[in-house]
């Protein structure tokens, strides 16, 4: 989970970001927000959290292959 910046804690936020992960054959990943939240501080917090995620590589016929996945990231602050 991303750490919500202190400056946003008093606001009501209900948004969804869309992240795209590029996962290499060895499981390392890069991530980008292809649909950001329109709140730069929140976007940075999301990216920082997502960069810590770890993946196993995708397999095709038992062989590791590169993969790209898109994942919706819903954020609610009340």
Coordinates of N, CA, C and O in Angstrom, one line a residue, residues 15-75:
X15 N -10.0 7.6 -6.1 CA -9.5 7.6 -7.4 C -9.0 6.2 -7.7 O -8.7 5.4 -6.9
X16 N -8.8 6.0 -9.0 CA -8.1 4.7 -9.5 C -7.0 5.1 -10.4 O -7.3 5.9 -11.4
X17 N -5.8 4.6 -10.2 CA -4.7 4.7 -11.1 C -4.6 3.4 -11.9 O -5.0 2.4 -11.4
X18 N -4.0 3.5 -13.0 CA -3.7 2.3 -13.8 C -2.2 2.2 -14.0 O -1.6 3.1 -14.5
X19 N -1.6 1.1 -13.5 CA -0.2 0.9 -13.5 C 0.1 -0.2 -14.6 O -0.6 -1.1 -14.7
X20 N 1.2 0.0 -15.3 CA 1.7 -1.0 -16.3 C 3.0 -1.5 -15.8 O 4.0 -0.7 -15.6
X21 N 3.1 -2.8 -15.6 CA 4.3 -3.4 -15.2 C 5.0 -4.1 -16.4 O 4.3 -4.8 -17.1
X22 N 6.2 -3.9 -16.6 CA 7.0 -4.7 -17.6 C 7.9 -5.6 -16.8 O 8.8 -5.1 -16.0
X23 N 7.7 -6.9 -16.9 CA 8.4 -7.9 -16.1 C 9.4 -8.7 -17.0 O 9.0 -9.2 -18.0
X24 N 10.6 -8.7 -16.6 CA 11.7 -9.4 -17.4 C 11.7 -10.9 -17.2 O 11.0 -11.4 -16.3
X25 N 12.5 -11.5 -17.9 CA 12.6 -13.0 -17.8 C 13.1 -13.4 -16.4 O 12.8 -14.5 -16.0
X26 N 13.9 -12.5 -15.8 CA 14.4 -12.9 -14.4 C 13.5 -12.4 -13.3 O 13.9 -12.5 -12.1
X27 N 12.4 -11.8 -13.6 CA 11.4 -11.3 -12.6 C 11.6 -9.9 -12.2 O 10.8 -9.4 -11.4
X28 N 12.6 -9.2 -12.6 CA 12.7 -7.8 -12.3 C 11.7 -7.0 -13.1 O 11.2 -7.4 -14.1
X29 N 11.3 -5.9 -12.5 CA 10.2 -5.1 -13.1 C 10.4 -3.6 -13.2 O 11.2 -3.1 -12.4
X30 N 9.8 -3.0 -14.2 CA 9.7 -1.5 -14.2 C 8.2 -1.3 -14.2 O 7.4 -2.1 -14.6
X31 N 7.8 -0.1 -13.7 CA 6.4 0.2 -13.6 C 6.2 1.7 -14.0 O 7.1 2.5 -13.7
X32 N 5.1 2.0 -14.6 CA 4.7 3.3 -15.0 C 3.2 3.5 -14.7 O 2.5 2.5 -14.8
X33 N 2.8 4.7 -14.5 CA 1.3 4.9 -14.4 C 0.9 5.4 -15.7 O 1.3 6.4 -16.2
X34 N 0.0 4.6 -16.3 CA -0.5 4.9 -17.7 C -1.8 5.7 -17.5 O -2.3 6.3 -18.5
X35 N -2.4 5.7 -16.3 CA -3.5 6.5 -16.0 C -3.3 7.0 -14.6 O -3.6 6.4 -13.6
X36 N -2.7 8.2 -14.5 CA -2.4 8.7 -13.1 C -3.6 9.3 -12.4 O -4.7 9.3 -13.0
X37 N -3.5 9.7 -11.2 CA -4.6 10.1 -10.4 C -4.9 11.6 -10.5 O -5.8 12.1 -10.0
X38 N -4.0 12.4 -11.2 CA -4.1 13.8 -11.3 C -3.7 14.5 -10.0 O -3.9 15.7 -9.8
X39 N -3.1 13.8 -9.1 CA -2.5 14.3 -7.9 C -1.1 13.9 -7.8 O -0.8 12.7 -7.4
X40 N -0.1 14.7 -8.2 CA 1.3 14.3 -8.4 C 1.9 13.7 -7.1 O 2.6 12.7 -7.2
X41 N 1.6 14.2 -5.9 CA 2.1 13.6 -4.7 C 1.6 12.2 -4.5 O 2.4 11.3 -4.1
X42 N 0.4 12.0 -4.8 CA -0.2 10.6 -4.7 C 0.4 9.7 -5.7 O 0.7 8.6 -5.4
X43 N 0.6 10.2 -6.9 CA 1.2 9.4 -8.0 C 2.6 8.9 -7.6 O 2.9 7.8 -7.8
X44 N 3.4 9.8 -7.0 CA 4.7 9.5 -6.6 C 4.7 8.4 -5.5 O 5.5 7.5 -5.5
X45 N 3.7 8.6 -4.6 CA 3.6 7.6 -3.5 C 3.2 6.2 -4.1 O 3.7 5.2 -3.6
X46 N 2.3 6.2 -5.0 CA 1.9 4.9 -5.6 C 3.1 4.3 -6.3 O 3.4 3.1 -6.1
X47 N 3.8 5.0 -7.2 CA 5.0 4.5 -7.9 C 6.0 4.0 -6.9 O 6.6 2.9 -7.1
X48 N 6.3 4.7 -5.8 CA 7.3 4.3 -4.8 C 6.9 2.9 -4.2 O 7.7 2.0 -4.1
X49 N 5.6 2.8 -3.9 CA 5.1 1.5 -3.3 C 5.2 0.4 -4.4 O 5.7 -0.7 -4.1
X50 N 4.8 0.6 -5.6 CA 4.8 -0.4 -6.6 C 6.2 -0.9 -7.0 O 6.3 -2.0 -7.4
X51 N 7.1 0.0 -6.9 CA 8.5 -0.4 -7.3 C 9.1 -1.5 -6.3 O 10.0 -2.1 -6.6
X52 N 8.4 -1.6 -5.2 CA 8.9 -2.6 -4.2 C 8.3 -4.0 -4.4 O 8.7 -4.9 -3.8
X53 N 7.3 -4.0 -5.3 CA 6.6 -5.3 -5.6 C 7.6 -6.2 -6.3 O 8.4 -5.8 -7.1
X54 N 7.4 -7.5 -6.1 CA 8.3 -8.5 -6.7 C 7.4 -9.5 -7.5 O 6.3 -9.8 -7.1
X55 N 8.0 -10.0 -8.6 CA 7.2 -10.9 -9.4 C 8.1 -12.1 -9.8 O 9.3 -12.0 -9.9
X56 N 7.4 -13.2 -10.1 CA 8.0 -14.4 -10.7 C 7.8 -14.1 -12.2 O 6.8 -13.6 -12.6
X57 N 8.8 -14.5 -13.0 CA 8.6 -14.3 -14.5 C 7.5 -15.2 -15.0 O 7.1 -16.2 -14.5
X58 N 6.9 -14.7 -16.1 CA 5.8 -15.5 -16.8 C 6.5 -16.7 -17.4 O 7.7 -16.6 -17.8
X59 N 5.8 -17.7 -17.6 CA 6.3 -18.9 -18.2 C 5.5 -19.3 -19.5 O 4.3 -19.2 -19.5
X60 N 6.2 -19.7 -20.5 CA 5.6 -20.2 -21.7 C 6.3 -21.5 -22.0 O 7.5 -21.5 -22.3
X61 N 5.5 -22.6 -22.0 CA 6.1 -23.9 -22.2 C 7.3 -24.2 -21.2 O 8.3 -24.8 -21.6
X62 N 7.1 -23.7 -20.0 CA 8.1 -23.9 -19.0 C 9.3 -23.0 -19.1 O 10.3 -23.2 -18.3
X63 N 9.4 -22.1 -20.0 CA 10.5 -21.2 -20.2 C 10.1 -19.8 -19.8 O 9.0 -19.3 -20.2
X64 N 10.9 -19.1 -19.0 CA 10.7 -17.7 -18.6 C 10.6 -16.8 -19.8 O 11.5 -16.9 -20.7
X65 N 9.6 -15.9 -19.8 CA 9.5 -14.9 -20.9 C 9.1 -13.6 -20.3 O 8.7 -13.5 -19.2
X66 N 9.4 -12.5 -21.1 CA 9.0 -11.2 -20.7 C 7.5 -11.0 -20.7 O 6.8 -11.7 -21.5
X67 N 7.0 -10.2 -19.9 CA 5.5 -10.0 -19.8 C 5.2 -8.5 -19.5 O 6.0 -7.8 -18.8
X68 N 4.0 -8.1 -19.9 CA 3.5 -6.8 -19.5 C 2.1 -7.0 -18.9 O 1.3 -7.7 -19.6
X69 N 1.9 -6.4 -17.8 CA 0.5 -6.5 -17.2 C 0.1 -5.1 -16.7 O 0.9 -4.3 -16.3
X70 N -1.2 -4.9 -16.9 CA -1.8 -3.6 -16.4 C -2.6 -4.0 -15.2 O -3.3 -5.0 -15.1
X71 N -2.5 -3.1 -14.2 CA -3.2 -3.3 -12.9 C -3.9 -2.1 -12.4 O -3.2 -1.0 -12.3
X72 N -5.1 -2.1 -12.1 CA -5.9 -1.0 -11.5 C -5.5 -0.9 -10.0 O -5.5 -1.9 -9.3
X73 N -5.2 0.4 -9.6 CA -4.9 0.6 -8.2 C -5.9 1.6 -7.6 O -5.8 2.8 -7.8
X74 N -6.9 1.1 -6.9 CA -7.9 2.0 -6.3 C -7.4 2.6 -5.0 O -6.7 1.9 -4.2
X75 N -7.6 3.9 -4.8 CA -7.2 4.6 -3.6 C -8.4 5.3 -3.0 O -9.0 6.0 -3.7

